[in-house]
Short mmCIF file of C-alpha atoms in Angstrom, two decimals:
data_model
loop_
_atom_site.label_atom_id
_atom_site.label_comp_id
_atom_site.label_asym_id
_atom_site.label_seq_id
_atom_site.Cartn_x
_atom_site.Cartn_y
_atom_site.Cartn_z
CA MET W 1116 -23.12 28.23 22.95
CA ASN W 1117 -26.12 28.29 20.82
CA ARG W 1118 -24.18 29.14 17.42
CA PRO W 1119 -25.59 28.64 13.96
CA ARG W 1120 -24.61 25.26 12.58
CA THR W 1121 -24.89 25.78 8.69
CA SER W 1122 -21.83 27.56 8.32
CA ARG W 1123 -19.93 24.66 10.63
CA ALA W 1124 -21.73 22.14 8.40
CA ALA W 1125 -20.19 23.88 5.05
CA VAL W 1126 -16.79 23.71 6.66
CA ALA W 1127 -17.42 19.92 7.79
CA ALA W 1128 -18.37 19.00 4.22
CA ALA W 1129 -15.28 20.69 2.91
CA ALA W 1130 -13.26 19.11 4.82
CA ALA W 1131 -14.67 15.23 4.18
CA VAL W 1132 -12.76 12.62 2.80
CA VAL W 1133 -14.88 9.45 1.64
CA PHE W 1134 -13.37 6.87 3.97
CA SER W 1135 -12.93 3.20 2.72
CA LEU W 1136 -15.18 1.02 4.61
CA THR W 1137 -13.16 -1.81 3.09
CA SER W 1138 -9.85 -0.74 4.47
CA ALA W 1139 -7.14 -4.00 4.50
CA GLY W 1140 -7.47 -6.61 6.86
CA PHE W 1141 -8.70 -10.14 7.96
CA ALA W 1142 -11.37 -11.66 5.55
CA ASN W 1143 -13.73 -12.48 7.98
CA GLY W 1144 -12.10 -11.32 11.55
CA ALA W 1145 -10.36 -13.65 13.74
CA ALA W 1146 -9.62 -16.99 12.57
CA GLY W 1147 -12.52 -19.64 13.23
CA ALA W 1148 -14.96 -16.46 13.71
CA VAL W 1149 -18.61 -17.60 13.14
CA PRO W 1150 -19.96 -15.41 10.47
CA ARG W 1151 -22.70 -12.79 11.75
CA ASP W 1152 -24.51 -11.78 8.40
CA HIS W 1153 -27.73 -12.66 9.69
CA ALA W 1154 -29.03 -12.89 13.29
CA ASP W 1155 -29.39 -16.20 15.07
CA GLY W 1156 -32.74 -17.47 15.38
CA ASP W 1157 -35.33 -14.95 16.29
CA THR W 1158 -32.91 -12.84 18.13
CA ILE W 1159 -30.22 -10.27 17.35
CA THR W 1160 -27.07 -9.47 19.78
CA VAL W 1161 -25.81 -6.06 20.13
CA GLY W 1162 -22.91 -4.46 21.62
CA ILE W 1163 -23.42 -1.10 23.47
CA LYS W 1164 -21.99 1.20 26.40
CA PHE W 1165 -23.28 0.18 29.77
CA ASP W 1166 -21.79 2.72 31.64
CA GLN W 1167 -22.52 6.20 29.46
CA PRO W 1168 -25.41 8.19 30.41
CA GLY W 1169 -27.30 9.44 26.83
CA LEU W 1170 -25.34 7.21 25.01
CA GLY W 1171 -25.34 3.71 26.48
CA LEU W 1172 -26.81 2.68 30.03
CA LYS W 1173 -27.74 -0.13 31.64
CA THR W 1174 -30.31 1.18 34.48
CA PRO W 1175 -30.90 -0.06 37.72
CA ASP W 1176 -34.25 -2.03 36.78
CA GLY W 1177 -32.20 -3.51 33.79
CA THR W 1178 -33.17 -1.33 30.91
CA TYR W 1179 -31.01 -0.18 28.42
CA THR W 1180 -31.39 3.79 27.37
CA GLY W 1181 -29.16 6.47 25.02
CA PHE W 1182 -29.08 7.66 21.73
CA ASP W 1183 -26.68 4.38 20.84
CA VAL W 1184 -29.93 2.56 22.26
CA ASP W 1185 -32.18 4.08 20.13
CA VAL W 1186 -30.26 4.12 16.96
CA ALA W 1187 -29.34 0.37 17.44
CA THR W 1188 -33.25 -0.72 18.30
CA TYR W 1189 -33.78 1.34 15.07
CA VAL W 1190 -31.70 -0.39 12.61
CA ALA W 1191 -32.81 -3.78 14.19
CA LYS W 1192 -36.09 -2.93 13.57
CA GLU W 1193 -35.22 -2.59 10.22
CA LEU W 1194 -33.41 -5.49 10.10
CA GLY W 1195 -36.81 -7.25 10.97
CA HIS W 1196 -36.45 -7.39 14.85
CA ASP W 1197 -38.61 -6.23 17.56
CA PRO W 1198 -37.29 -4.41 20.64
CA SER W 1199 -37.90 -7.70 22.81
CA ASP W 1200 -35.78 -9.64 20.03
CA ILE W 1201 -32.63 -7.50 21.14
CA VAL W 1202 -30.00 -9.25 23.32
CA TRP W 1203 -27.79 -6.23 24.69
CA LYS W 1204 -24.42 -7.28 25.55
CA GLU W 1205 -21.75 -4.56 27.08
CA ALA W 1206 -19.02 -3.69 24.40
CA LYS W 1207 -16.56 -2.16 26.53
CA SER W 1208 -13.80 -0.23 24.14
CA ALA W 1209 -11.27 -2.42 24.46
CA ASP W 1210 -13.32 -5.19 23.40
CA ARG W 1211 -14.99 -3.97 20.56
CA GLU W 1212 -12.89 -5.67 17.96
CA THR W 1213 -12.68 -9.18 19.64
CA LEU W 1214 -16.40 -9.21 20.10
CA LEU W 1215 -17.13 -8.75 16.36
CA GLN W 1216 -14.09 -10.88 15.16
CA ARG W 1217 -15.45 -13.93 17.34
CA GLY W 1218 -19.29 -13.24 16.10
CA ASP W 1219 -20.46 -12.80 19.82
CA VAL W 1220 -22.40 -10.14 18.46
CA ASP W 1221 -24.16 -9.04 15.30
CA PHE W 1222 -23.23 -5.19 15.30
CA ILE W 1223 -21.87 -2.76 17.95
CA ALA W 1224 -23.04 0.83 18.43
CA ALA W 1225 -21.05 2.12 21.48
CA SER W 1226 -19.60 5.42 20.66
CA TYR W 1227 -17.28 3.53 18.20
CA SER W 1228 -15.08 6.41 16.30
CA ILE W 1229 -14.40 5.14 12.83
CA ASN W 1230 -10.31 5.31 12.09
CA ASP W 1231 -7.98 3.32 9.79
CA GLU W 1232 -6.82 1.00 12.74
CA ARG W 1233 -10.05 -0.47 13.89
CA ALA W 1234 -11.22 -0.75 9.76
CA LYS W 1235 -8.62 -3.03 9.62
CA LYS W 1236 -10.11 -5.55 11.92
CA VAL W 1237 -13.87 -4.86 11.13
CA ASP W 1238 -16.03 -3.17 9.24
CA PHE W 1239 -18.21 -0.12 9.66
CA ALA W 1240 -21.79 1.18 8.79
CA GLY W 1241 -22.50 4.63 8.92
CA PRO W 1242 -21.08 7.32 10.60
CA TYR W 1243 -24.31 7.92 12.35
CA LEU W 1244 -22.82 10.93 14.60
CA LEU W 1245 -20.13 13.23 14.42
CA ALA W 1246 -19.17 14.28 17.69
CA HIS W 1247 -16.07 16.27 18.95
CA GLN W 1248 -13.72 16.58 21.89
CA ASP W 1249 -14.95 19.29 24.33
CA VAL W 1250 -14.90 20.98 27.87
CA LEU W 1251 -17.99 20.66 30.55
CA ILE W 1252 -17.82 23.80 32.65
CA ARG W 1253 -20.18 25.10 35.18
CA ALA W 1254 -23.06 27.36 34.10
CA ASP W 1255 -22.43 30.16 35.61
CA ASP W 1256 -18.42 29.98 34.72
CA ASP W 1257 -17.23 32.19 32.42
CA SER W 1258 -13.92 32.60 32.58
CA ILE W 1259 -13.44 29.54 30.41
CA LYS W 1260 -14.20 30.95 26.49
CA GLN W 1261 -11.40 28.82 24.43
CA PRO W 1262 -9.02 25.96 25.30
CA SER W 1263 -6.23 28.22 25.86
CA ASP W 1264 -8.08 29.39 29.23
CA LEU W 1265 -7.83 25.96 30.41
CA ASN W 1266 -3.99 26.80 31.52
CA ASP W 1267 -4.06 27.16 35.36
CA LYS W 1268 -7.35 25.25 35.51
CA LYS W 1269 -7.89 22.03 36.98
CA LEU W 1270 -9.13 19.76 34.00
CA CYS W 1271 -10.61 16.64 34.25
CA SER W 1272 -10.73 13.17 32.70
CA VAL W 1273 -10.45 9.32 33.58
CA THR W 1274 -7.32 7.55 34.17
CA GLY W 1275 -6.39 6.02 30.96
CA SER W 1276 -7.84 8.62 28.53
CA THR W 1277 -5.95 10.72 26.22
CA SER W 1278 -8.46 13.44 26.27
CA ALA W 1279 -7.09 15.52 28.79
CA GLN W 1280 -3.22 15.16 27.81
CA ASN W 1281 -4.20 15.86 24.23
CA VAL W 1282 -5.76 19.38 25.85
CA LYS W 1283 -2.51 20.01 27.46
CA THR W 1284 -0.25 18.65 24.90
CA ARG W 1285 -1.76 21.12 22.03
CA LEU W 1286 -3.62 23.76 23.43
CA ALA W 1287 -3.00 24.52 27.26
CA PRO W 1288 0.19 23.51 28.85
CA ASP W 1289 -0.15 24.96 32.15
CA ALA W 1290 -3.68 23.10 32.49
CA GLN W 1291 -3.88 21.15 36.07
CA LEU W 1292 -4.44 17.58 34.77
CA GLN W 1293 -6.51 15.21 37.42
CA GLU W 1294 -7.47 11.67 36.59
CA TYR W 1295 -10.55 10.19 38.22
CA GLY W 1296 -11.79 6.65 37.97
CA GLY W 1297 -14.82 8.00 36.09
CA TYR W 1298 -16.46 10.70 34.45
CA SER W 1299 -19.19 10.82 37.17
CA GLU W 1300 -16.47 11.50 39.56
CA CYS W 1301 -15.38 14.45 37.57
CA LEU W 1302 -18.95 15.87 37.41
CA THR W 1303 -19.00 15.72 41.03
CA GLY W 1304 -16.22 17.42 41.60
CA LEU W 1305 -17.10 19.62 38.93
CA GLU W 1306 -20.64 20.25 40.71
CA ASN W 1307 -18.21 21.02 43.91
CA GLY W 1308 -15.70 23.49 42.81
CA VAL W 1309 -13.01 21.38 42.92
CA ILE W 1310 -12.47 20.76 39.34
CA ASP W 1311 -12.90 23.74 36.60
CA ALA W 1312 -13.75 21.61 33.29
CA VAL W 1313 -14.04 17.78 32.32
CA THR W 1314 -13.01 16.68 28.81
CA THR W 1315 -13.99 14.25 26.47
CA ASP W 1316 -16.37 13.54 23.55
CA ASP W 1317 -19.05 16.28 23.35
CA SER W 1318 -21.87 13.62 23.03
CA ILE W 1319 -20.47 11.39 25.91
CA LEU W 1320 -20.25 15.01 27.92
CA ALA W 1321 -23.81 16.24 26.97
CA GLY W 1322 -24.92 12.65 28.08
CA TYR W 1323 -23.98 12.97 31.81
CA ALA W 1324 -24.53 16.47 31.86
CA ALA W 1325 -28.36 15.75 30.62
CA GLN W 1326 -28.79 13.45 33.77
CA ASP W 1327 -31.43 14.57 36.08
CA GLN W 1328 -29.65 15.33 39.24
CA PHE W 1329 -26.95 17.78 36.95
CA LYS W 1330 -29.90 19.62 34.56
CA GLY W 1331 -28.86 23.06 34.25
CA LYS W 1332 -25.63 23.16 36.30
CA PHE W 1333 -23.00 22.72 33.57
CA LYS W 1334 -22.49 23.85 29.65
CA LEU W 1335 -20.36 22.18 26.94
CA GLY W 1336 -17.44 25.00 25.97
CA GLY W 1337 -17.98 24.55 22.24
CA PHE W 1338 -14.52 24.43 21.50
CA GLU W 1339 -14.67 21.13 19.08
CA MET W 1340 -10.98 20.06 19.64
CA SER W 1341 -11.22 16.71 17.57
CA ASN W 1342 -13.54 14.79 14.95
CA GLU W 1343 -15.11 11.85 16.27
CA ASN W 1344 -17.08 9.47 13.33
CA TYR W 1345 -19.16 7.28 15.15
CA GLY W 1346 -19.89 4.19 13.26
CA ILE W 1347 -21.66 0.58 13.74
CA GLY W 1348 -19.03 -2.25 13.98
CA VAL W 1349 -19.79 -5.15 12.31
CA GLN W 1350 -17.79 -8.37 11.48
CA LYS W 1351 -15.25 -7.80 8.35
CA GLY W 1352 -17.22 -8.72 5.23
CA SER W 1353 -20.59 -8.83 6.61
CA GLU W 1354 -23.88 -8.32 4.34
CA LEU W 1355 -25.13 -6.76 7.58
CA LYS W 1356 -22.90 -3.17 6.49
CA ASP W 1357 -25.09 -2.13 3.67
CA LYS W 1358 -28.32 -3.25 5.50
CA ILE W 1359 -27.19 -1.14 8.27
CA ASN W 1360 -26.45 1.89 6.23
CA ALA W 1361 -30.13 1.60 4.65
CA ALA W 1362 -31.78 1.77 8.01
CA LEU W 1363 -29.51 4.73 9.16
CA GLU W 1364 -30.63 6.66 5.97
CA LYS W 1365 -34.30 5.81 6.44
CA MET W 1366 -33.65 6.98 10.40
CA VAL W 1367 -32.73 10.41 9.26
CA ALA W 1368 -35.15 10.88 6.47
CA ASP W 1369 -38.51 9.95 8.69
CA GLY W 1370 -36.98 12.45 11.67
CA SER W 1371 -36.48 9.73 13.95
CA TRP W 1372 -32.63 10.29 13.91
CA ASP W 1373 -33.26 13.86 14.87
CA ALA W 1374 -35.99 12.90 17.66
CA ALA W 1375 -33.13 10.53 19.44
CA VAL W 1376 -30.82 13.40 19.47
CA GLU W 1377 -33.31 16.02 21.40
CA LYS W 1378 -34.40 12.93 23.49
CA ASN W 1379 -30.82 11.89 24.48
CA PHE W 1380 -28.88 15.11 24.41
CA GLY W 1381 -31.18 17.87 24.56
CA PRO W 1382 -31.09 18.69 28.06
CA ALA W 1383 -27.28 19.44 27.92
CA GLY W 1384 -27.97 22.33 25.32
CA TYR W 1385 -25.93 20.19 23.18
CA GLN W 1386 -25.68 21.77 19.61
CA ASN W 1387 -25.38 18.58 17.71
CA GLU W 1388 -24.03 18.71 14.12
CA PRO W 1389 -26.23 17.48 11.03
CA ALA W 1390 -26.43 13.78 10.14
CA PRO W 1391 -23.42 12.70 8.56
CA LYS W 1392 -23.74 11.33 4.85
CA ILE W 1393 -22.96 7.34 5.04
CA GLY W 1394 -19.29 6.75 4.54
CA VAL W 1395 -18.34 10.19 4.38
CA ILE W 1396 -15.77 10.66 7.15
CA VAL W 1397 -15.15 14.25 8.76
CA THR W 1398 -11.05 14.60 9.37
#
């Protein structure tokens, strides 16, 4: 799993295309939306996931942890806000565009993959992380070395996800799909031997595997079955986009980006891509 990343970065750069972050769409999001070019008063409202360890997680004591949280906190600081100024708001996948269009949040950092359809409705700063669809397997399992080895294996993803179906359709038609209510259930099944592999973005898998109760028990397959360019969503036409891009560039330059990756994903042995270039999408 510990593969050199230099050659892959070169390949990714060659495959990259400059993504237009000013795609056609609504000029200012939904009709009647309140512009969020500047945070109201002394606070700034940020949308994150509340249920993704390693990316965005609301803990039982009411604090927030994860790579997206660290990125958002750094960006907020560059926008003039202390961590105590941040109001965290849950941004479920299906609600992200609506939250931005209505002006409920200033920006969203929530494993938010940039694509053309979403860019018709919102603007994106970034990307700030290049993830890939991958599988998580038991650390002592040497039987799954490539996607085709998933044939006849029990492959788990969450109900409603396209990840497992993507594997079955394109790579391992004889995989036995198992749909659970959440990734935590998939990991419990993997730990107990009921499941052979779990699939979704490698960053999400690494975040779960880095939890204390799972450390050392799982490993990523490193299959890189898709490219997921995580961006920070802002309201269409928002002046915040350029300011956030500047903050992301500074985060990479001063080493804070690398530190956040190691802090949140390191325990899972996540071999991350180098920090992506602002405005460049790997297809």
